[in-house]
XYZ file of C-alpha atoms in Angstrom:
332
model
C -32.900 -12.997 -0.185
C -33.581 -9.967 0.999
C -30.762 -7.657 2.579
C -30.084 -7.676 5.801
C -29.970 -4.105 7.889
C -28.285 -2.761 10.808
C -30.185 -0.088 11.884
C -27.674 3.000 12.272
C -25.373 4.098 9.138
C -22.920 6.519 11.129
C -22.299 4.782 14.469
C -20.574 5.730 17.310
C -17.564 3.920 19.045
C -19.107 1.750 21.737
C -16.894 1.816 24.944
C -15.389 -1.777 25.490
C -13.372 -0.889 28.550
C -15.391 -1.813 31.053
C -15.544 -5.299 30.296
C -12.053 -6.781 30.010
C -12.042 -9.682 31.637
C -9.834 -12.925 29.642
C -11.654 -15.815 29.134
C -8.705 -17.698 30.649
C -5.329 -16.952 32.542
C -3.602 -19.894 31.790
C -0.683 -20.027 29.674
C -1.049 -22.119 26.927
C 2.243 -24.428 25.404
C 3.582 -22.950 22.449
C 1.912 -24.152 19.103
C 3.933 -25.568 16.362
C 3.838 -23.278 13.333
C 0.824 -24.573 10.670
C 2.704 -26.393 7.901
C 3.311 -23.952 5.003
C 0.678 -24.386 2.497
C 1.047 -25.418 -0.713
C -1.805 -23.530 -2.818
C -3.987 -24.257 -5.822
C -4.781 -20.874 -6.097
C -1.273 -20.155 -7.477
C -1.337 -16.955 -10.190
C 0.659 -17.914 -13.594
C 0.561 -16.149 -17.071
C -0.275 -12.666 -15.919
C -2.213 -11.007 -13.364
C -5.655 -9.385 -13.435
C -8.340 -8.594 -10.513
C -10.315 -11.482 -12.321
C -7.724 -13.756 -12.074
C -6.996 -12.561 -8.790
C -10.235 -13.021 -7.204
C -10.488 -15.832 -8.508
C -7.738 -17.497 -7.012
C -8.509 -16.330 -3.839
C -11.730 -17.194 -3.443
C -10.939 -20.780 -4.299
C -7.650 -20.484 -1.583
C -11.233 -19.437 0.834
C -12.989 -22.094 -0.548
C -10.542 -24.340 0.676
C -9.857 -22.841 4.096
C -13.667 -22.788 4.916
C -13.508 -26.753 4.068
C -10.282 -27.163 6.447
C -12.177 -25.236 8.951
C -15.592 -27.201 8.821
C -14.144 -30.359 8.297
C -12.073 -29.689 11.548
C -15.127 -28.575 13.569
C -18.142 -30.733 13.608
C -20.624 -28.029 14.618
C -19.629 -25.417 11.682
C -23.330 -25.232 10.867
C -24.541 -23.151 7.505
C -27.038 -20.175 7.730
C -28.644 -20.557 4.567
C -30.846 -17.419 5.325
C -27.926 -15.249 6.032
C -25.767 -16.095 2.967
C -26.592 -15.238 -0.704
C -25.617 -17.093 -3.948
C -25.622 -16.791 -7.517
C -29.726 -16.878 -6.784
C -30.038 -14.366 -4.871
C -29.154 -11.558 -6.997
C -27.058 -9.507 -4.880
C -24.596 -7.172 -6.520
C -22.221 -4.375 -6.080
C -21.574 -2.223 -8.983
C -22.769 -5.035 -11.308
C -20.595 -7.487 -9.923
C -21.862 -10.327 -7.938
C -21.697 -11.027 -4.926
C -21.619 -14.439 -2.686
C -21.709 -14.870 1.170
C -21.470 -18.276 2.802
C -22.219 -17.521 6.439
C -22.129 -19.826 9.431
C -21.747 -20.636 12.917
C -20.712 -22.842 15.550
C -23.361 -23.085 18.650
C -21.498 -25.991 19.974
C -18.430 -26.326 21.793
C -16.184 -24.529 19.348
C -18.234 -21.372 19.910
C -18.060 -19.805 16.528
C -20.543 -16.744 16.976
C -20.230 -15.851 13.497
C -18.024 -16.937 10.025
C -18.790 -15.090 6.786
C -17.290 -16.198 3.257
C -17.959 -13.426 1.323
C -16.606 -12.945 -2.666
C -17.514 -10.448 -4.807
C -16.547 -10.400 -8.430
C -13.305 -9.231 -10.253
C -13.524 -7.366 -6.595
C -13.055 -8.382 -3.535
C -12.080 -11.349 -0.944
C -12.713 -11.534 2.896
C -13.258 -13.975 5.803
C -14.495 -12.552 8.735
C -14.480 -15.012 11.953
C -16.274 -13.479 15.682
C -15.417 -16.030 18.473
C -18.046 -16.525 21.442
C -17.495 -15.871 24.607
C -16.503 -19.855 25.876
C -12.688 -19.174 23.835
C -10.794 -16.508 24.060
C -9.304 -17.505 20.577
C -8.851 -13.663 18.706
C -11.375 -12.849 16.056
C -9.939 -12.883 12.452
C -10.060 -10.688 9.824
C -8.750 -11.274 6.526
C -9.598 -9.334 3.467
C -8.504 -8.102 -0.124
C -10.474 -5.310 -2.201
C -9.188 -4.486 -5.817
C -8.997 -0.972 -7.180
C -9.344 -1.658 -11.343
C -9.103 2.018 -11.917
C -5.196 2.099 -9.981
C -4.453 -1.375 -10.617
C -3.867 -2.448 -7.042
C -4.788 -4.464 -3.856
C -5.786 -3.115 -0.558
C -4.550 -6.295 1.825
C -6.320 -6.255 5.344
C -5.119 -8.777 7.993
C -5.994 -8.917 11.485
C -5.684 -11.523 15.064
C -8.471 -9.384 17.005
C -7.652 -9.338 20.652
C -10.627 -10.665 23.115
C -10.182 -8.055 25.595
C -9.412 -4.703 26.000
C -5.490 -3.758 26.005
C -6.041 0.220 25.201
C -4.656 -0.481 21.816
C -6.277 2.384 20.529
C -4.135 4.555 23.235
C -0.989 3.425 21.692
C 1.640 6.161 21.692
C 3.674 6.539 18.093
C 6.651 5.173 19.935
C 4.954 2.139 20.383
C 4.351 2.701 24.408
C 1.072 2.827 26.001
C -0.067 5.098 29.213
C 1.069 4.002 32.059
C -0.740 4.743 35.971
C -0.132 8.592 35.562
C -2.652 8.402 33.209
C -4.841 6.155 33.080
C -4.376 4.931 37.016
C -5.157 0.954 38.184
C -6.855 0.499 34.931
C -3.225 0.806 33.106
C -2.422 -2.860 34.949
C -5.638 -4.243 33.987
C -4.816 -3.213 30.487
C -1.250 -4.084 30.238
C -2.055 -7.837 31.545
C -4.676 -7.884 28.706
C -1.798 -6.976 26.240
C 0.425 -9.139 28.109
C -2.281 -12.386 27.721
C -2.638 -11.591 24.628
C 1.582 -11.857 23.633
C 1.660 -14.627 25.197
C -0.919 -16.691 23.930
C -1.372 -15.384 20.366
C 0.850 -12.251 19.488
C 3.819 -14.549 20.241
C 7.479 -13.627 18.393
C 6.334 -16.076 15.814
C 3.275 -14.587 14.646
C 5.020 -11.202 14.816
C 7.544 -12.338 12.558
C 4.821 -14.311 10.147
C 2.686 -10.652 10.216
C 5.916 -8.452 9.587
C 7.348 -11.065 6.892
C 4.685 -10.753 4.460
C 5.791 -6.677 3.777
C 9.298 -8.318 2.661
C 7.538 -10.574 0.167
C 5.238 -7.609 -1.268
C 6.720 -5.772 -4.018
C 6.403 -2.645 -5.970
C 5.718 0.112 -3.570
C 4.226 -0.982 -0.723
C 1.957 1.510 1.397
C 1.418 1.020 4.791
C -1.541 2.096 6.007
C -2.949 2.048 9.656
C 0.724 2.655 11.295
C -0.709 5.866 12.836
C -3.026 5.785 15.576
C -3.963 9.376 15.106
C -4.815 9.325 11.390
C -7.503 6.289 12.172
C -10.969 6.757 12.705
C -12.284 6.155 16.375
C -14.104 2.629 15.191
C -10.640 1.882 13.600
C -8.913 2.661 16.328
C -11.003 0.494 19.114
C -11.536 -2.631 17.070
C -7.910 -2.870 15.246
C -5.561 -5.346 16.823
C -1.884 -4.548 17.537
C -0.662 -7.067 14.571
C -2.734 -5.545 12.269
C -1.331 -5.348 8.863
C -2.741 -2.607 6.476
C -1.256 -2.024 2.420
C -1.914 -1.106 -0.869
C -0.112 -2.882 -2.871
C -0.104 -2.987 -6.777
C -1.991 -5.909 -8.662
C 0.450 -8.274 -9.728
C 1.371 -12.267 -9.973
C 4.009 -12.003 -6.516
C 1.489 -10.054 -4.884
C -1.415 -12.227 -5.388
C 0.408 -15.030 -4.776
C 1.927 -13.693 -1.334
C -1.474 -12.014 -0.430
C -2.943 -15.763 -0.728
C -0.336 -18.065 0.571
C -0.474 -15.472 3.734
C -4.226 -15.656 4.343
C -3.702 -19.141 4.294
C -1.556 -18.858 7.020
C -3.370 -16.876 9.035
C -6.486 -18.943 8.810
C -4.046 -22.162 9.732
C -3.405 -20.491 12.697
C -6.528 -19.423 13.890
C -7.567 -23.012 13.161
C -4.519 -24.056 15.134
C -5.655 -22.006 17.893
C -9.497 -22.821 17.663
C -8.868 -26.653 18.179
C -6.603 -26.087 21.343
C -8.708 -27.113 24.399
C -6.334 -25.229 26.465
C -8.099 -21.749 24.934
C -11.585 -22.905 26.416
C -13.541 -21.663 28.969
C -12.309 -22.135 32.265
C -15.046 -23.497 34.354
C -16.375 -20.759 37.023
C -14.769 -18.172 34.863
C -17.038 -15.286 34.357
C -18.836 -15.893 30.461
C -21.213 -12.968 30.735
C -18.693 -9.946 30.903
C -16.565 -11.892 28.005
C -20.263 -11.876 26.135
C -20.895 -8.045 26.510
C -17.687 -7.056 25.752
C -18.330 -9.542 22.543
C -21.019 -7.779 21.857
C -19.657 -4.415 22.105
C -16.746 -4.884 20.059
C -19.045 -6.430 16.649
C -21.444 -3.484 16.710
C -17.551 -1.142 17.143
C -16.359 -3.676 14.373
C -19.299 -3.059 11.850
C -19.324 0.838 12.158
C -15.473 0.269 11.227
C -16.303 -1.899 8.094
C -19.537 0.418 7.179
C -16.939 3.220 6.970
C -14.484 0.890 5.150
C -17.169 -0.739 2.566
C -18.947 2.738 2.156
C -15.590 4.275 0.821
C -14.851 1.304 -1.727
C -18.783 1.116 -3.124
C -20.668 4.149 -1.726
C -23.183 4.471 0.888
C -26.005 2.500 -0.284
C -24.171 -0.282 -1.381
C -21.415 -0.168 1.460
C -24.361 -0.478 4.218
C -26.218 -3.347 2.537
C -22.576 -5.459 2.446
C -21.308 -4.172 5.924
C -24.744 -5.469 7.542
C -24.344 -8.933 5.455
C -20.738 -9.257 6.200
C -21.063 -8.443 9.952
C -23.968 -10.906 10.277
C -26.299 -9.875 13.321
C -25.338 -7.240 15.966
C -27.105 -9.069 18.778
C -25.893 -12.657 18.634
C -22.276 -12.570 19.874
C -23.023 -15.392 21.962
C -23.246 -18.156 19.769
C -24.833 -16.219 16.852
C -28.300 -17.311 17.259
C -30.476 -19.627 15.213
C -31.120 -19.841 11.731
């Protein structure tokens, strides 16, 4: 198959704020917590980033079959996902991609399952604009040379809550600054809490640093040392550390993406998260559409810092999946 592109390599931040609109306004009941999963990915008898990636991309394996076996119109795009076949490596190691989508009613504009060798782990999930479910981002790169794991997890707000303007106390600018737009904002953040970000997720995002051993660095925790794609596209759960490579860490890095995934599936299948009818879809669409092409300058940087520039824009562009589908994530 032949690599995808996405036409700039050093893009700008595209302004989201414009277009902030909710999908829907009404509360939603409290969701039960998704039953703790018991893994067959478990690590025993030593850790390695084989062993590692191995594990986790058969705990993927088996949350992409929860997922599609939960929603009927998970549909494949064969020509946007490579396989042993297709000869796609990075730095000699190879590289898979099971991409899909959901046209139907669970508006999936875009899933990729990517794996690449003894080095990396990731499900990426874009939402259309008939949910206001958040994206998810869930991802695990290994570092052979220091012997550790950089864990990435995200719940990607649908609109914009001026996350990015977040002050280190953990405040954001009020009306003095940023006048009537700081209410429009704020009730973003505040649909958002209430919905998703809720005191149990919190405590599920800020429980996996207690299970993480052996020097745990936080990365991410300030605004001002991010990046301005980081910045506009990171969520306010967002957890972000280097951790070193061993069995506990594996073992809590899976069990957690597991998790997460069981409650974005949770959240997915809840009719109450559906469009609203005569709610506005196309503002929710261009702000969709705003924040992928904002989200794949942010993992261009990322990718292009792990496996250089050549390599880091071929699997940013196959990872993102195209810029110009948010909607439903077009046709195959």
């Amino acid at each position: 198959m032949a690599a995808l592109t996405a036409g700039n390599n050093n893009p700008q931040p595209v302004s989201t704020a414009a277009v902030s609109e909710p999908v829907s306004d009404a509360a939603s009941p409290q969701q039960p917590a998704p039953a703790a999963t018991s893994s067959s990915s478990v690590i025993t008898g030593g850790a390695s980033a084989s062993s590692a990636i191995a594990a986790m991309a058969t705990s993927q394996s088996n949350i992409l079959s929860q997922i599609a076996n939960s929603i009927a119109d998970l549909t494949p795009k064969p020509d946007l996902s490579y396989d042993a076949s297709s000869s796609f490596a990075i730095n000699g190691h190879a590289v898979s991609l099971d991409a899909r989508d959901a046209p139907g009613p669970a508006n999936i504009a875009w899933l990729s399952s990517l794996c690449i060798q003894d080095t990396l782990s990731s499900l990426t999930i874009f939402n259309g604009p008939l949910t206001d479910v958040p994206h998810l981002i869930s991802r695990c790169a290994i570092d052979e040379n220091t012997n550790t794991m950089h864990f990435f997890l995200d719940f990607r707000p649908r609109a914009y809550g001026a996350y990015d303007l977040r002050n280190p106390d953990g405040t954001y600018p009020g009306p003095d600054t940023l006048g009537r737009k700081s209410f429009e904002y704020s009730g973003a953040r505040r649909d958002f809490d209430t919905k998703f970000g809720t005191e149990e997720v919190v405590q599920f995002m800020d429980g996996i640093v207690g299970q993480l051993e052996g020097g745990v660095t936080r990365s991410g925790e300030d605004m001002a040392a991010l990046n301005d794609l980081e910045k506009v596209t990171r969520g306010p759960l967002a957890l972000d550390v280097i951790v070193p490579l061993s069995e506990n860490n594996i073992n809590t890095i899976i069990s957690a993406r597991e998790t997460a995934a069981n409650y974005w599936l949770t959240w997915a299948l809840d009719p109450s998260h559906g469009h609203r009818p005569g709610a506005p879809v196309n503002s929710q669409y261009v702000y969709d559409s705003k924040y992928k092409i904002n989200a794949y300058g942010a993992l261009l940087d990322v990718y292009s810092s792990l496996y250089g520039p050549a390599d880091g824009a071929q699997l940013a562009a196959a990872d993102s999946g195209p810029l110009d589908e948010a909607y439903v994530g077009g046709g195959s």
